[in-house]
Tab-separated table of C-alpha atoms in Angstrom:
chain	number	residue	atom	x	y	z
A	15	MET	CA	289.035	219.798	11.298
A	16	ILE	CA	287.724	220.187	14.844
A	17	VAL	CA	287.296	216.436	15.307
A	18	LYS	CA	290.915	215.626	14.466
A	19	THR	CA	292.087	218.399	16.793
A	20	GLU	CA	290.050	216.991	19.660
A	21	LEU	CA	291.366	213.490	18.962
A	22	GLN	CA	294.972	214.722	19.077
A	23	ARG	CA	294.330	216.238	22.490
A	24	HIS	CA	292.781	213.060	23.873
A	25	PRO	CA	295.262	210.924	25.865
A	26	THR	CA	293.874	207.684	24.432
A	27	TRP	CA	293.070	208.717	20.850
A	28	ARG	CA	296.242	210.698	20.098
A	29	GLU	CA	298.158	207.493	19.305
A	30	VAL	CA	295.335	205.851	17.342
A	31	GLU	CA	295.931	205.407	13.600
A	32	LEU	CA	292.894	206.382	11.570
A	33	HIS	CA	292.192	204.493	8.363
A	34	GLU	CA	290.833	207.714	6.800
A	35	ASP	CA	289.683	211.179	7.850
A	36	PRO	CA	286.618	211.395	10.119
A	37	ILE	CA	283.301	211.300	8.234
A	38	ILE	CA	280.440	213.524	9.380
A	39	LEU	CA	276.989	211.988	8.762
A	40	PRO	CA	274.110	214.482	9.176
A	41	HIS	CA	270.854	213.311	10.723
A	42	LYS	CA	268.098	212.607	8.181
A	43	THR	CA	265.512	214.907	9.749
A	44	ASN	CA	267.322	217.041	12.360
A	45	LYS	CA	270.193	219.013	10.846
A	46	THR	CA	271.492	220.038	14.269
A	47	ILE	CA	272.445	216.421	15.012
A	48	CYS	CA	275.196	214.429	13.323
A	49	THR	CA	277.220	211.258	13.724
A	50	ILE	CA	280.996	211.215	13.363
A	51	LEU	CA	282.318	208.009	11.825
A	52	LEU	CA	285.904	207.110	12.781
A	53	LYS	CA	287.575	204.230	10.955
A	54	VAL	CA	290.592	202.868	12.827
A	55	ARG	CA	293.117	200.150	12.042
A	56	ASP	CA	292.621	197.119	14.266
A	57	ASP	CA	293.587	193.469	14.613
A	58	ARG	CA	291.369	190.481	13.861
A	59	LYS	CA	290.254	190.229	17.484
A	60	GLY	CA	289.048	193.832	17.587
A	61	SER	CA	291.268	194.690	20.545
A	62	GLN	CA	291.502	198.348	19.593
A	63	LEU	CA	287.736	198.588	19.206
A	64	ARG	CA	286.990	197.185	22.657
A	65	TYR	CA	289.425	199.622	24.207
A	66	LEU	CA	288.222	202.725	22.357
A	67	THR	CA	284.516	202.105	22.982
A	68	LYS	CA	285.206	202.665	26.692
A	69	THR	CA	286.250	206.262	26.028
A	70	SER	CA	284.452	209.572	25.520
A	71	ILE	CA	285.529	212.503	23.328
A	72	PRO	CA	284.808	216.202	23.949
A	73	ILE	CA	283.342	217.800	20.806
A	74	LEU	CA	282.661	221.564	20.953
A	75	GLY	CA	282.424	221.439	24.716
A	76	GLU	CA	280.113	218.403	24.859
A	77	ILE	CA	281.207	214.938	25.910
A	78	ARG	CA	280.248	212.186	23.470
A	79	ARG	CA	280.578	208.457	24.130
A	80	VAL	CA	282.350	206.350	21.525
A	81	ARG	CA	280.197	203.487	20.232
A	82	GLU	CA	280.766	200.666	17.782
A	83	TRP	CA	279.479	201.284	14.252
A	84	LEU	CA	277.264	198.414	13.144
A	85	ASN	CA	276.829	198.002	9.412
A	86	SER	CA	273.378	196.869	8.336
A	87	PRO	CA	273.685	194.027	5.821
A	88	THR	CA	272.721	195.078	2.318
A	89	THR	CA	269.831	193.141	0.793
A	90	ARG	CA	271.006	191.185	-2.237
A	91	GLN	CA	269.356	191.167	-5.676
A	92	CYS	CA	269.077	187.955	-7.657
A	93	SER	CA	270.648	188.101	-11.112
A	94	GLN	CA	268.403	185.240	-12.257
A	95	CYS	CA	264.896	186.571	-11.556
A	96	GLN	CA	265.918	190.206	-10.732
A	97	ARG	CA	263.998	190.129	-7.438
A	98	TRP	CA	265.363	191.165	-4.046
A	99	GLY	CA	265.919	189.164	-0.888
A	100	HIS	CA	267.909	186.223	-2.243
A	101	THR	CA	270.742	185.359	-4.643
A	102	VAL	CA	270.951	183.243	-7.770
A	103	HIS	CA	272.211	180.297	-5.692
A	104	THR	CA	268.895	180.057	-3.810
A	105	CYS	CA	266.581	181.297	-6.578
A	106	ARG	CA	263.387	179.239	-7.021
A	107	SER	CA	262.325	180.825	-10.294
A	108	ARG	CA	261.860	178.357	-13.159
A	109	SER	CA	262.800	180.958	-15.749
A	110	PRO	CA	265.267	183.836	-15.884
A	111	PHE	CA	263.853	187.323	-16.234
A	112	CYS	CA	265.365	190.213	-18.132
A	113	ALA	CA	266.592	193.165	-16.066
A	114	ILE	CA	265.833	195.498	-18.981
A	115	CYS	CA	262.289	194.630	-20.079
A	116	GLY	CA	261.139	192.182	-17.390
A	117	GLU	CA	260.283	189.425	-19.894
A	118	ALA	CA	261.106	185.739	-19.410
A	119	HIS	CA	264.557	185.598	-20.988
A	120	PRO	CA	268.101	186.259	-19.764
A	121	SER	CA	269.244	189.883	-19.686
A	122	SER	CA	272.215	188.944	-21.854
A	123	SER	CA	269.891	187.908	-24.713
A	124	HIS	CA	267.584	190.932	-24.572
A	125	ASP	CA	268.774	192.308	-27.929
A	126	SER	CA	267.746	189.125	-29.739
A	127	GLU	CA	264.592	188.319	-27.741
A	128	CYS	CA	262.876	191.685	-27.365
A	129	LYS	CA	259.193	191.010	-28.177
A	130	ASN	CA	258.550	194.540	-29.396
A	131	CYS	CA	261.305	194.391	-31.985
A	132	ILE	CA	260.611	190.780	-32.979
A	133	GLY	CA	257.010	191.755	-33.669
A	134	ALA	CA	258.280	194.569	-35.870
A	135	GLY	CA	260.475	192.130	-37.812
A	136	LEU	CA	263.772	193.450	-36.438
A	137	SER	CA	266.583	191.027	-35.656
A	138	ASN	CA	268.126	193.197	-32.927
A	139	CYS	CA	266.465	195.353	-30.273
A	140	SER	CA	266.190	198.981	-31.238
A	141	CYS	CA	263.445	200.197	-28.870
A	142	HIS	CA	265.040	199.419	-25.484
A	143	ARG	CA	261.753	199.794	-23.638
A	144	GLU	CA	262.622	199.377	-19.989
A	145	HIS	CA	260.248	197.795	-17.485
A	146	CYS	CA	261.109	196.995	-13.881
A	147	ILE	CA	259.834	193.597	-12.782
A	148	ASN	CA	259.808	194.743	-9.145
A	149	CYS	CA	258.012	198.096	-9.063
A	150	GLY	CA	256.551	198.176	-12.594
A	151	ASP	CA	258.039	201.555	-13.535
A	152	SER	CA	259.741	202.374	-16.838
A	153	HIS	CA	263.313	201.672	-15.790
A	154	SER	CA	265.503	198.596	-15.548
A	155	ALA	CA	265.326	196.283	-12.542
A	156	THR	CA	268.846	197.366	-11.574
A	157	SER	CA	268.167	201.101	-11.788
A	158	LYS	CA	269.373	203.225	-8.870
A	159	ASN	CA	266.114	205.189	-9.151
A	160	CYS	CA	264.037	202.141	-8.200
A	161	GLU	CA	262.449	202.177	-4.751
A	162	TRP	CA	263.747	198.648	-4.200
A	163	PHE	CA	267.339	199.674	-4.901
A	164	LYS	CA	267.006	202.632	-2.528
A	165	ALA	CA	265.688	200.318	0.205
A	166	ARG	CA	268.544	197.810	-0.030
A	167	ASN	CA	270.281	199.219	3.081
A	168	SER	CA	267.108	199.465	5.175
A	169	GLN	CA	265.844	196.167	6.521
A	170	THR	CA	262.562	197.740	7.652
A	171	THR	CA	261.748	199.351	4.297
A	172	MET	CA	262.811	196.236	2.388
A	173	LYS	CA	260.578	194.040	4.557
A	174	THR	CA	257.642	196.379	3.867
A	175	LEU	CA	258.233	196.103	0.109
A	176	LEU	CA	258.616	192.320	0.258
A	177	ASP	CA	255.416	191.908	2.295
A	178	LYS	CA	253.510	194.167	-0.105
A	179	LYS	CA	254.825	192.229	-3.106
A	180	ARG	CA	253.892	188.922	-1.486
A	181	ASP	CA	250.339	190.101	-0.745
A	182	ASN	CA	249.896	191.392	-4.311
A	183	ASN	CA	251.116	188.101	-5.794
A	184	ALA	CA	248.744	186.155	-3.537
A	185	ALA	CA	245.814	188.316	-4.660
A	186	ILE	CA	246.721	187.794	-8.325
A	187	ARG	CA	246.941	184.007	-7.886
A	188	GLN	CA	243.593	183.977	-6.106
A	189	ALA	CA	241.955	185.951	-8.905
A	190	ARG	CA	243.413	183.633	-11.561
A	191	ASN	CA	242.238	180.526	-9.725
A	192	ALA	CA	238.748	181.989	-9.382
A	193	ALA	CA	238.640	182.712	-13.119
A	194	LYS	CA	239.617	179.118	-13.937
A	195	ARG	CA	236.848	177.520	-11.879
A	196	PRO	CA	234.057	176.055	-14.065
A	197	THR	CA	230.570	177.446	-13.704
A	198	PHE	CA	227.547	175.201	-14.038
A	199	GLY	CA	224.084	176.406	-15.133
A	200	THR	CA	220.973	175.419	-13.154
A	201	ALA	CA	217.724	174.336	-14.765
A	202	ARG	CA	214.544	176.154	-13.903
A	203	LYS	CA	212.234	174.062	-11.757
A	204	ASP	CA	209.104	175.784	-13.058
A	205	GLN	CA	209.651	174.480	-16.559
A	206	ALA	CA	207.200	171.595	-17.084
A	207	GLN	CA	208.201	168.764	-19.344
A	208	MET	CA	205.584	167.779	-21.933
A	209	PRO	CA	204.910	164.049	-22.018
A	210	THR	CA	205.868	162.240	-25.175
A	211	THR	CA	203.336	159.829	-26.613
A	212	GLY	CA	203.738	157.494	-29.528
A	213	LEU	CA	201.035	157.037	-32.158
A	214	PRO	CA	200.091	153.451	-33.037
A	215	THR	CA	201.151	152.332	-36.444
A	216	ASN	CA	198.808	150.207	-38.536
A	217	HIS	CA	201.012	147.830	-40.476
A	218	ASN	CA	197.927	146.328	-42.198
A	219	ALA	CA	196.877	149.514	-43.939
């Protein structure tokens, strides 16, 4: 590999112990650009890192500065309510939600609490109809095909999804509250009331 050859020629990097072979990460949109990830063995203080980030490495005739690789924290998914952005320890949901069907029961009891199969008189789930509580598609809440799962490493995309979900929930609550408000009828003012008169009664007749 060209990268390892260049490292062996470098006066600083030739003695550095790599944790694994260099990893080439292509750019998402421009295929002519890539990032080379170098994992090195270091102490707890990061002494090696501070020293190496002051160097530059020639790659195919071009000088490239060595920079620290910063890992973006992965967004966590709650195993209680199946939603993203928090863990079970800080979950505020009053009820657990199933990762398979999205109903209000633990995922572990899905086979015995599946509404579709209970309605059909079956004791155990046989339909396995999947419904994601996050995006609403026909897959489990933990599916790798879900847009939420794919966004777990992107703070920007995850924030967009969370904001959209929050706005949708607010709109649903507003619509429900509006439906619950009582409506009062109004009497027509042009309706005249007929006077009521009593007829005298002759008790002597």
